[in-house]
Coordinates of C-alpha atoms in Angstrom, one line a residue:
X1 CA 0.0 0.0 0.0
X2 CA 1.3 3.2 -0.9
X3 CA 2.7 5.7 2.0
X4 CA 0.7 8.6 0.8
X5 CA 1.8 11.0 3.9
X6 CA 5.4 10.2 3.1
X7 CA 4.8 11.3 -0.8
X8 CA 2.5 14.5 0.2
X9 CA 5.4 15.2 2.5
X10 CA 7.9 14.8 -0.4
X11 CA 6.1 17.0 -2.9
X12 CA 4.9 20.0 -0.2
X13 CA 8.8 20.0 1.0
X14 CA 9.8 21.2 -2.6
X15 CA 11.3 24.2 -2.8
X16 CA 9.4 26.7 -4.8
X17 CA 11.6 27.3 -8.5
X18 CA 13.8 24.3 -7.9
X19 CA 13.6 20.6 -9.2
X20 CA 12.5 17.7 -7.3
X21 CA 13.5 15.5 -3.3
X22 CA 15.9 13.1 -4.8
X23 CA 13.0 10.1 -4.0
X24 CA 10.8 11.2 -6.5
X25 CA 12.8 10.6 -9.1
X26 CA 14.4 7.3 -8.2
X27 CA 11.9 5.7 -5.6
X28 CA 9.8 2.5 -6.6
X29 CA 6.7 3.3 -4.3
X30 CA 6.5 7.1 -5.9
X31 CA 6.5 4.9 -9.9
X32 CA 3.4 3.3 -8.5
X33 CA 2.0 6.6 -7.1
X34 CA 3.0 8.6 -10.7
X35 CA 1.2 5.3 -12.1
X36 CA -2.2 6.1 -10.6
X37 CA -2.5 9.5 -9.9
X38 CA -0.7 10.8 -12.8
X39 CA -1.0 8.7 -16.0
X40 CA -4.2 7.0 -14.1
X41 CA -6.0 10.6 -13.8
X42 CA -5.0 12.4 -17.0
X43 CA -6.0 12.5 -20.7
X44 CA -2.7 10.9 -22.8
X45 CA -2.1 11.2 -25.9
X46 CA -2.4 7.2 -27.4
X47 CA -2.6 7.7 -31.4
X48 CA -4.1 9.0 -34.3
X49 CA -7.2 8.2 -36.1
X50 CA -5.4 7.5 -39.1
X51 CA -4.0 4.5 -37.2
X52 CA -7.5 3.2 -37.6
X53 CA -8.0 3.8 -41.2
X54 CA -11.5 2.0 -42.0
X55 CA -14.7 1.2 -39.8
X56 CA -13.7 -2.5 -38.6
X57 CA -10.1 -1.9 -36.6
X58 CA -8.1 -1.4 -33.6
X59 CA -5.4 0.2 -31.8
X60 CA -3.9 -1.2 -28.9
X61 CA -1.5 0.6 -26.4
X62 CA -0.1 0.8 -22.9
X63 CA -0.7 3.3 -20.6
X64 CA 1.5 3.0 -17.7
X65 CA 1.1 -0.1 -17.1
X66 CA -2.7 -0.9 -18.3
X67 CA -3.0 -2.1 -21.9
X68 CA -6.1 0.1 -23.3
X69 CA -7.7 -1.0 -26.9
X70 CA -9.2 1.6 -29.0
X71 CA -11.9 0.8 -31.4
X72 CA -13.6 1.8 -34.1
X73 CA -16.8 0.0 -35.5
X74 CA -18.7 -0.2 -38.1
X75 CA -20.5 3.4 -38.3
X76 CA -16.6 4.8 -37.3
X77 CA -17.2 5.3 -34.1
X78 CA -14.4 5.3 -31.8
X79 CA -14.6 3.7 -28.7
X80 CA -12.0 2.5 -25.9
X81 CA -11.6 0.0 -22.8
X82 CA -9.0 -2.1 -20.6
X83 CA -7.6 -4.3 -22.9
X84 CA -7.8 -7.2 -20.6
X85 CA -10.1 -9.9 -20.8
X86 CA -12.8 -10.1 -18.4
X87 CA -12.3 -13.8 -17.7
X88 CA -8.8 -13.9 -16.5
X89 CA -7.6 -10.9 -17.5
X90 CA -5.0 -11.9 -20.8
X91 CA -4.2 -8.5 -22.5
X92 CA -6.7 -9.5 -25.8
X93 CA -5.0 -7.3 -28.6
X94 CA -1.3 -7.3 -28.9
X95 CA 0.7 -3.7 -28.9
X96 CA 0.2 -1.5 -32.3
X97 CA -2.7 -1.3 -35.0
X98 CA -4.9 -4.0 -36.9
X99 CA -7.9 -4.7 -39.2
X100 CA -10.7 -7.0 -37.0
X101 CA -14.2 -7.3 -37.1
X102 CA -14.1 -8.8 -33.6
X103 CA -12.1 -9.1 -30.6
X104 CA -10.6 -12.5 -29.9
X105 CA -8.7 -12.9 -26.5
X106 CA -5.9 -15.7 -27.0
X107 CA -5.9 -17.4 -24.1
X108 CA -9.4 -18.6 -23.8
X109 CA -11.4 -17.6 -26.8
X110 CA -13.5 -15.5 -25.3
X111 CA -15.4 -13.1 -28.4
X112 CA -15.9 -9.2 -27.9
X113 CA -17.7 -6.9 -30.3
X114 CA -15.9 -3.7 -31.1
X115 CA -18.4 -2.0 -28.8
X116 CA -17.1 -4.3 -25.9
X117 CA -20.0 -6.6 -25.6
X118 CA -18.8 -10.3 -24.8
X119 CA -20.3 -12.2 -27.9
X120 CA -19.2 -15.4 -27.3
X121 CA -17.5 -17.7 -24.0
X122 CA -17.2 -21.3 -25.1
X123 CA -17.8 -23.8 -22.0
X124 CA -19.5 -21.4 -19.6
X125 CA -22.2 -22.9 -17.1
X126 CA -25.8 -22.2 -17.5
X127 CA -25.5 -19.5 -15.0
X128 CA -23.4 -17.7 -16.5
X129 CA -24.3 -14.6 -18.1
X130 CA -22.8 -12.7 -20.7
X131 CA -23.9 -9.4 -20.5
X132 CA -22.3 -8.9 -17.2
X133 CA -18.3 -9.4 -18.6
X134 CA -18.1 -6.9 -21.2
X135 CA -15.2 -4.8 -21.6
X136 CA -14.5 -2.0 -19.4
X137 CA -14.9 1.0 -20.9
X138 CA -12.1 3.9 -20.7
X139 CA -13.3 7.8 -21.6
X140 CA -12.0 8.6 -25.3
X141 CA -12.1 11.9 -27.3
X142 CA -11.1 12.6 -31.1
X143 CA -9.8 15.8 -31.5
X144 CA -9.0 16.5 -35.3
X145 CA -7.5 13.5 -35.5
X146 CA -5.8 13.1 -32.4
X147 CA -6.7 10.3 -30.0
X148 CA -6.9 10.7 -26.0
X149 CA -7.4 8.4 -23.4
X150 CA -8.1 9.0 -19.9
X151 CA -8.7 6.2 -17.5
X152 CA -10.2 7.8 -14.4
X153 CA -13.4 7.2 -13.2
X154 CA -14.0 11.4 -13.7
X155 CA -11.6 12.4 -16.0
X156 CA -10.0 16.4 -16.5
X157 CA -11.9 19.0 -18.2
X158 CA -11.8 18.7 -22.0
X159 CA -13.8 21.0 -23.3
X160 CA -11.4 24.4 -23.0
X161 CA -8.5 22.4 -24.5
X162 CA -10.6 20.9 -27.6
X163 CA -11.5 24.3 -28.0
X164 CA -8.2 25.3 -27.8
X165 CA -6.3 23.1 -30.2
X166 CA -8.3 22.1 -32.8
X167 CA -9.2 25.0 -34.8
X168 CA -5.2 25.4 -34.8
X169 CA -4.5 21.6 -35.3
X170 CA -7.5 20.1 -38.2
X171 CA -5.7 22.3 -41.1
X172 CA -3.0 19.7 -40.7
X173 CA -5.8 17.4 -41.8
X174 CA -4.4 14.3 -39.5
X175 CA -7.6 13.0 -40.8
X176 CA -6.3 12.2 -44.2
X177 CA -2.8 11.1 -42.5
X178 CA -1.0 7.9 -42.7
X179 CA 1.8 6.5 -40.5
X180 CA 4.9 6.9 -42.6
X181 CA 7.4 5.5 -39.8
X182 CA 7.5 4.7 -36.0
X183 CA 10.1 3.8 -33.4
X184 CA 10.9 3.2 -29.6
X185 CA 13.7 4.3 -27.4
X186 CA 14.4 2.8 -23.9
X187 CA 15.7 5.2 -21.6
X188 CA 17.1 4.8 -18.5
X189 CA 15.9 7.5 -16.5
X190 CA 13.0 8.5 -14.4
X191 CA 10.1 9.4 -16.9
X192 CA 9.7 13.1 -15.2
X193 CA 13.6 13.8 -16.1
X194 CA 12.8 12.8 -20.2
X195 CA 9.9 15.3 -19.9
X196 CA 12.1 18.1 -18.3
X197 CA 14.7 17.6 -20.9
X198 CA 11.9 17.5 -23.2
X199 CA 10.3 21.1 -22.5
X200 CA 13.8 23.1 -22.5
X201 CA 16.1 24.4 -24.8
X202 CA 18.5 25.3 -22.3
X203 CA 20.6 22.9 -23.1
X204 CA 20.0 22.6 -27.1
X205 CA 22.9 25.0 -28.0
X206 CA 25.2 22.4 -27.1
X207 CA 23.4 18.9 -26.9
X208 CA 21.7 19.1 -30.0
X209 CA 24.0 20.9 -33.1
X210 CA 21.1 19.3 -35.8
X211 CA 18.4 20.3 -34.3
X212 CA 19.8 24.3 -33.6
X213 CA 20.1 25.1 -37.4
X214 CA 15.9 24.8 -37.9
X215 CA 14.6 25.2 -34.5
X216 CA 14.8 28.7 -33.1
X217 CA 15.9 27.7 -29.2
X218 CA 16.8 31.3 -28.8
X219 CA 12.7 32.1 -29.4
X220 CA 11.9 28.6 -27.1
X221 CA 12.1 30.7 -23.4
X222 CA 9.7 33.2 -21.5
X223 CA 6.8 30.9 -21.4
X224 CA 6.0 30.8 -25.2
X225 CA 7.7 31.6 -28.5
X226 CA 6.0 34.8 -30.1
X227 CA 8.9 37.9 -30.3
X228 CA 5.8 40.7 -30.8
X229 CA 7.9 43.8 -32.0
X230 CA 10.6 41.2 -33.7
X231 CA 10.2 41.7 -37.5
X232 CA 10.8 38.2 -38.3
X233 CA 7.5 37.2 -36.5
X234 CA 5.6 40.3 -37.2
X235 CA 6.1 38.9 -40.9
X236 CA 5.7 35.5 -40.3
X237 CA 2.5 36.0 -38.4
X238 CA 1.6 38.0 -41.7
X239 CA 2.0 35.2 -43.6
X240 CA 0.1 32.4 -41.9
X241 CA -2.5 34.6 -41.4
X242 CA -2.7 34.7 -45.1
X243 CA -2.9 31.2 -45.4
X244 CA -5.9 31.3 -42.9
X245 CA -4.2 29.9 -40.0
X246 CA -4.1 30.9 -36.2
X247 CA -1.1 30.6 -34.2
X248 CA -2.5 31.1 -30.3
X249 CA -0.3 30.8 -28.1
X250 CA -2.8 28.9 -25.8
X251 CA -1.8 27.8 -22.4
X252 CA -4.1 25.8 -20.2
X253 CA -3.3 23.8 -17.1
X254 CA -1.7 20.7 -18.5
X255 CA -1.6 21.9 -21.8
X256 CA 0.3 24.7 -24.2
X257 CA -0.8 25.2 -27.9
X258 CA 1.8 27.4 -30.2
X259 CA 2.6 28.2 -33.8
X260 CA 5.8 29.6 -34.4
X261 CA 8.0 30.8 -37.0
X262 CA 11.2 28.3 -37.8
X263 CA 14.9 29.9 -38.4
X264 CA 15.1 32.5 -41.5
X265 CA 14.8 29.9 -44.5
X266 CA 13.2 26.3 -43.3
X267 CA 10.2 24.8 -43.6
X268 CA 10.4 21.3 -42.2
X269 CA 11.9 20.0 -38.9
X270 CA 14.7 17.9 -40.8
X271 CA 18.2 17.7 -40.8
X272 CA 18.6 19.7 -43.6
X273 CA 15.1 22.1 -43.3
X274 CA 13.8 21.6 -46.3
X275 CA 10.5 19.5 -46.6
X276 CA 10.7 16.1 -45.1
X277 CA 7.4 15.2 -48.0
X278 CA 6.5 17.2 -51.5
X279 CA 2.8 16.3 -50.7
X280 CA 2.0 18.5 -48.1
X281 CA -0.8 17.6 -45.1
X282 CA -1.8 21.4 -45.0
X283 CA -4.1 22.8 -48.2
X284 CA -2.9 25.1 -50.6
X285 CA 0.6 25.7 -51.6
X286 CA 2.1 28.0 -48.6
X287 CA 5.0 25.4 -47.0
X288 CA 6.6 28.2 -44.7
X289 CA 4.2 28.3 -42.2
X290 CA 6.7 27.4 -39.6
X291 CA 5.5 24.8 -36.7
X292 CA 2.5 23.6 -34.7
X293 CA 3.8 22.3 -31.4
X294 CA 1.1 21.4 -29.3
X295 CA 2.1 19.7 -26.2
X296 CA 0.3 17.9 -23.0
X297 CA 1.2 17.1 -20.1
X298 CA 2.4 14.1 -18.6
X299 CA 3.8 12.6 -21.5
X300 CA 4.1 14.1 -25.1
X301 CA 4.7 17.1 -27.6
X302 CA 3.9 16.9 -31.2
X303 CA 5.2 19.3 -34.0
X304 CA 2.8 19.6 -36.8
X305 CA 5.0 21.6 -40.1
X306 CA 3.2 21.9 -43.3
X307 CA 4.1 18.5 -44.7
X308 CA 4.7 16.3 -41.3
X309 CA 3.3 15.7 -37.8
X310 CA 5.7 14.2 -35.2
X311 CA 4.9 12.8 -31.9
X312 CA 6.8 12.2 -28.7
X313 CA 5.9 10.6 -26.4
X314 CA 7.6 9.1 -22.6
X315 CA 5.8 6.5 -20.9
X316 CA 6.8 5.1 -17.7
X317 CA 8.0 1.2 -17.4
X318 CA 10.2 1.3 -14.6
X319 CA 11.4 3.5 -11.7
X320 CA 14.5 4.3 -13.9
X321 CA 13.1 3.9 -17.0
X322 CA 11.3 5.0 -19.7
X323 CA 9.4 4.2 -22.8
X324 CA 10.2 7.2 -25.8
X325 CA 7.9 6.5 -28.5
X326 CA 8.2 8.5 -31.6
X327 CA 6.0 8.5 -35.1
X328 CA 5.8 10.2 -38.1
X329 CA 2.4 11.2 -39.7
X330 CA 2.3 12.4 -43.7
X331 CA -0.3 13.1 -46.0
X332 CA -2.0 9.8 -46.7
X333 CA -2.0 9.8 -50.7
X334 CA 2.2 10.9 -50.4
X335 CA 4.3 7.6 -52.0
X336 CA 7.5 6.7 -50.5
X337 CA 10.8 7.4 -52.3
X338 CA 8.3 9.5 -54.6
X339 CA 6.8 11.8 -51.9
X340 CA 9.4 11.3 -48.8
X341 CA 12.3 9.4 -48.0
X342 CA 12.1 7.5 -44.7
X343 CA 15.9 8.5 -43.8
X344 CA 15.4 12.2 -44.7
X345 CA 12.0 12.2 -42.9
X346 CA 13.4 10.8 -39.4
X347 CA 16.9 11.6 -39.5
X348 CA 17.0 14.9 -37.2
X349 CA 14.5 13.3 -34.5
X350 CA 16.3 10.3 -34.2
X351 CA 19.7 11.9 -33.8
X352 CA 18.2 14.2 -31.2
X353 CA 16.1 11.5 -29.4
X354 CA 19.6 9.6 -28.9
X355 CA 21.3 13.0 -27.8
X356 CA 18.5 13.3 -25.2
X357 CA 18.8 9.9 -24.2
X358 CA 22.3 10.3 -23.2
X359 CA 21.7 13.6 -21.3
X360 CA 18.5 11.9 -19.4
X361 CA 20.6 8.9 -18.2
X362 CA 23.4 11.3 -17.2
X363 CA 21.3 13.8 -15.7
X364 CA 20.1 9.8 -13.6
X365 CA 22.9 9.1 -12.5
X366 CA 23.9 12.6 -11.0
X367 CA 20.2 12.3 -9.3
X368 CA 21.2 9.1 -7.4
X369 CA 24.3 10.7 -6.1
X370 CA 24.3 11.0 -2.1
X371 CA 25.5 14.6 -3.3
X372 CA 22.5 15.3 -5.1
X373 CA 20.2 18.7 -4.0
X374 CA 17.7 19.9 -6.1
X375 CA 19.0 23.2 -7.8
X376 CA 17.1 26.1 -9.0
X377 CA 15.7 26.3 -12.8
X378 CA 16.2 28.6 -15.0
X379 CA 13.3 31.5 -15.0
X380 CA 13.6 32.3 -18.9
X381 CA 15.0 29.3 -20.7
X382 CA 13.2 26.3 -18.5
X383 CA 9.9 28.6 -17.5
X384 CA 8.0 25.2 -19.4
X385 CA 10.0 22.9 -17.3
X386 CA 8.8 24.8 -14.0
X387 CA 5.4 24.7 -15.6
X388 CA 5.7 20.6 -16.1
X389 CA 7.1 20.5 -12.2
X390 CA 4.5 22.8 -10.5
X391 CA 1.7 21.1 -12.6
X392 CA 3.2 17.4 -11.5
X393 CA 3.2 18.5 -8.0
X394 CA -0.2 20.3 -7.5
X395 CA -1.7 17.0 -9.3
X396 CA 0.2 15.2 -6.8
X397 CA -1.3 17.2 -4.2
X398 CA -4.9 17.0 -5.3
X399 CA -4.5 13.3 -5.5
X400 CA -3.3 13.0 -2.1
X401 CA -6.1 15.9 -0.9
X402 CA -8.6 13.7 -2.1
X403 CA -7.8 10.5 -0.7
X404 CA -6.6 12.0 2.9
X405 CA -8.0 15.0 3.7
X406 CA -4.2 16.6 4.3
X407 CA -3.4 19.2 1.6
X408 CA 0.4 20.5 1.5
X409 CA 0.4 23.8 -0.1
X410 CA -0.5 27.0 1.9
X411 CA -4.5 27.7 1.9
X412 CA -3.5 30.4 -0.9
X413 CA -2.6 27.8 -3.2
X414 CA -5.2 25.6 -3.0
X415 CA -7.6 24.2 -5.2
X416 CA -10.7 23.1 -4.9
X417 CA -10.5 19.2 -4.4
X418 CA -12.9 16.9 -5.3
X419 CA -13.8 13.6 -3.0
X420 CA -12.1 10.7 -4.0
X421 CA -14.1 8.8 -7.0
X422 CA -16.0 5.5 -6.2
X423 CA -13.7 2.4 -6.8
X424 CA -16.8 0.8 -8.2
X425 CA -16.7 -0.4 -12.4
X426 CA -17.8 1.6 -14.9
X427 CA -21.0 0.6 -16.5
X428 CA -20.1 -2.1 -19.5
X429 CA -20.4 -2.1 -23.1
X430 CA -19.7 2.1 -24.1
X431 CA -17.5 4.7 -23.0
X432 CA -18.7 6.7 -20.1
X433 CA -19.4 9.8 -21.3
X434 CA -16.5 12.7 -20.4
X435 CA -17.1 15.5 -18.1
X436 CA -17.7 17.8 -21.2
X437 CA -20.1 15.6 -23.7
X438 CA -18.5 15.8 -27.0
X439 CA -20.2 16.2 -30.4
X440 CA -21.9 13.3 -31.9
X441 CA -19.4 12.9 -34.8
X442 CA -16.8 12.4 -31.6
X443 CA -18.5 10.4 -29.0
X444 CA -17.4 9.9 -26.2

């Protein structure tokens, strides 16, 4: 059973602008708290529907350490649920994408229907019944494309943040996508150290040469990119508005939504800045419309260019280690070694995914040191990794609140917590509905 007093104390004892107590990066009983009341209570980012290209399929993840299955039926409706079995609990659908009328879980047989009705149990006594051992359900939401997950019983708000990022993200028409490439990285570090080397540049200058000559770190500080006065952005924001797009910046509590100009010249996130694919995903002929980044917290960041969409994402499998997954969206009807090459697409996120790697485990080992003290961040260049920290530890808090009745921050900082959720199952066969009911063409 998890010592929640001895994590609330952990978090409250933070130092206010400085990283985190040594044990909550390297402890095995705060891996099973981040577990549940981090990845267990937010929305993550699993997939895209292009992964699902036709009525009839499924994608299958892990989330944490709970396999989820998302569906998508007949009519196209998408639908998700605990990939486990409700007999004896086999994970049914193996990790990635496929084409299936039904659900079959290996083990024993047993038959689900892509709405997660149990269709068939071979050998099953008289008394048993069926409808009773459908699939759990998990809450799911489409957004332009994008697929989220959350499995809570009452999941976060959605409703600001859909309305937020998809008038920026559906002219990248993810829709009308197709995975071009995908790949995995094991890490060995704490997952929260990947994402705080994942939301700076203060260390890009001299960890990541490739990436320096198209992404503008000098513009990636001060909470957001726009330069308003600069006349590189003034003319940039010219130009996409132009091509009818928005830019924001948007920033909400666990998410930040920003277009920004690239350096003086590129138009693609590759090794070279030129286009990483000649058939673009955005309409009309305007490629310099610099990049989409639209990340969420606890796990991912996607940058969406003209012709590309690429996804990050760091899930947790271990105390001291982490899952980096990383894909490559283009336009669905682009041809390979016509449209794109695979090398030239990839090349300047896998060399910077392997530069991070290194610094994570580094930045690891340092953290197990006896000599280790959490240090101050940087205001200007790591003001998104003191967003990612404060956010982790107020969700910590409210976790803890809700389950104890003992808050750690001063009455000023407070939020309004919620009683814990029941523990009992959600109804069977369809997604609980979220907190904000979305549209019938994206049900819940």
């Amino acid at each position: 059973m998890l010592d929640l007093e001895r994590i609330r104390a952990l978090v409250a004892g933070r130092r206010p602008g400085y990283s985190l107590p040594q044990a909550l990066y390297n402890s095995p009983d705060v891996l099973a708290f981040d577990l549940d009341a981090i990845f267990g209570q937010s929305w993550i980012l699993v997939g895209f529907t292009c992964e699902i290209p036709q009525p009839r399929g499924y994608l299958a993840v892990t989330v944490g350490q709970s396999p989820v299955v998302v569906t998508r039926d007949r009519e196209g409706t998408y639908r998700a649920f605990h990939n486990s079995c409700r007999h004896r609990g086999a994970q049914i659908c193996a990790e990635g994408a496929g084409a299936r009328g039904r659900l079959t879980c290996p083990y024993h047989q047993w038959v689900y229907d892509l709405d997660g009705k149990l269709v068939h149990a071979r050998h099953m006594q008289a008394s048993f019944d069926s409808a009773e051992h459908g699939l759990r359900p998990v809450h799911v939401q489409n957004v332009a494309g994008a697929l989220f997950v959350c499995l809570a019983e009452t999941p976060p708000s959605f409703a600001r943040f859909r309305e937020e990022l998809e008038p920026l993200l559906a002219p990248h028409r993810l829709e009308e996508a197709k995975l071009a490439f995908q790949n995995t990285l094991v890490e060995k570090g704490n997952w929260k150290l990947v994402m705080e080397n994942a939301r700076e540049c203060y260390h890009c200058g001299v960890g990541h040469p490739e990436l320096c000559l198209t992404f503008p770190i000098e513009d990636a500080s001060g909470g957001h990119f726009a330069q308003d006065g600069d006349p590189r952005h003034d003319a940039f924001a010219a130009r996409i508005a132009a091509a009818g797009l928005a830019r924001g910046p948007f920033i909400g509590p666990w998410w930040q939504v920003e277009r920004f100009p690239l350096n003086e010249g590129q138009l693609s996130l590759t090794i070279d800045g030129a286009l990483a694919c000649k058939k673009l995903m955005t309409a009309g002929d305007e490629a310099d419309i610099g990049s989409l980044r639209w990340a969420i917290e606890p796990h991912s960041f996607c940058h969406s260019t003209a012709d590309t969409t690429v996804y990050f994402s760091a899930m947790p499998t271990a105390t001291g280690e982490t899952l980096v997954t990383c894909k490559w969206l283009v336009h669905k009807d682009a041809v390979e070694g016509v449209d794109y090459d695979v090398e030239h697409l990839t090349a300047l996120w896998n060399v910077t995914n392997l530069q991070d790697r290194d610094l994570v485990e580094n930045n690891q080992r340092g953290v197990n040191s006896v000599g280790y003290l959490p240090g101050p961040y940087s205001e200007s260049d790591e003001s998104y990794v003191l967003r990612f920290i404060d956010w982790y530890c107020d969700k910590a808090l409210d976790y803890i609140a809700a389950r104890t009745g003992v808050d750690g921050r001063p009455i000023a900082l407070r939020t309004a917590v919620p009683a814990a959720p029941p523990s009992e199952h959600l109804p069977a066969f369809a997604a609980k509905p979220a907190s904000d009911a979305p549209s019938k063409a994206e049900p819940a």
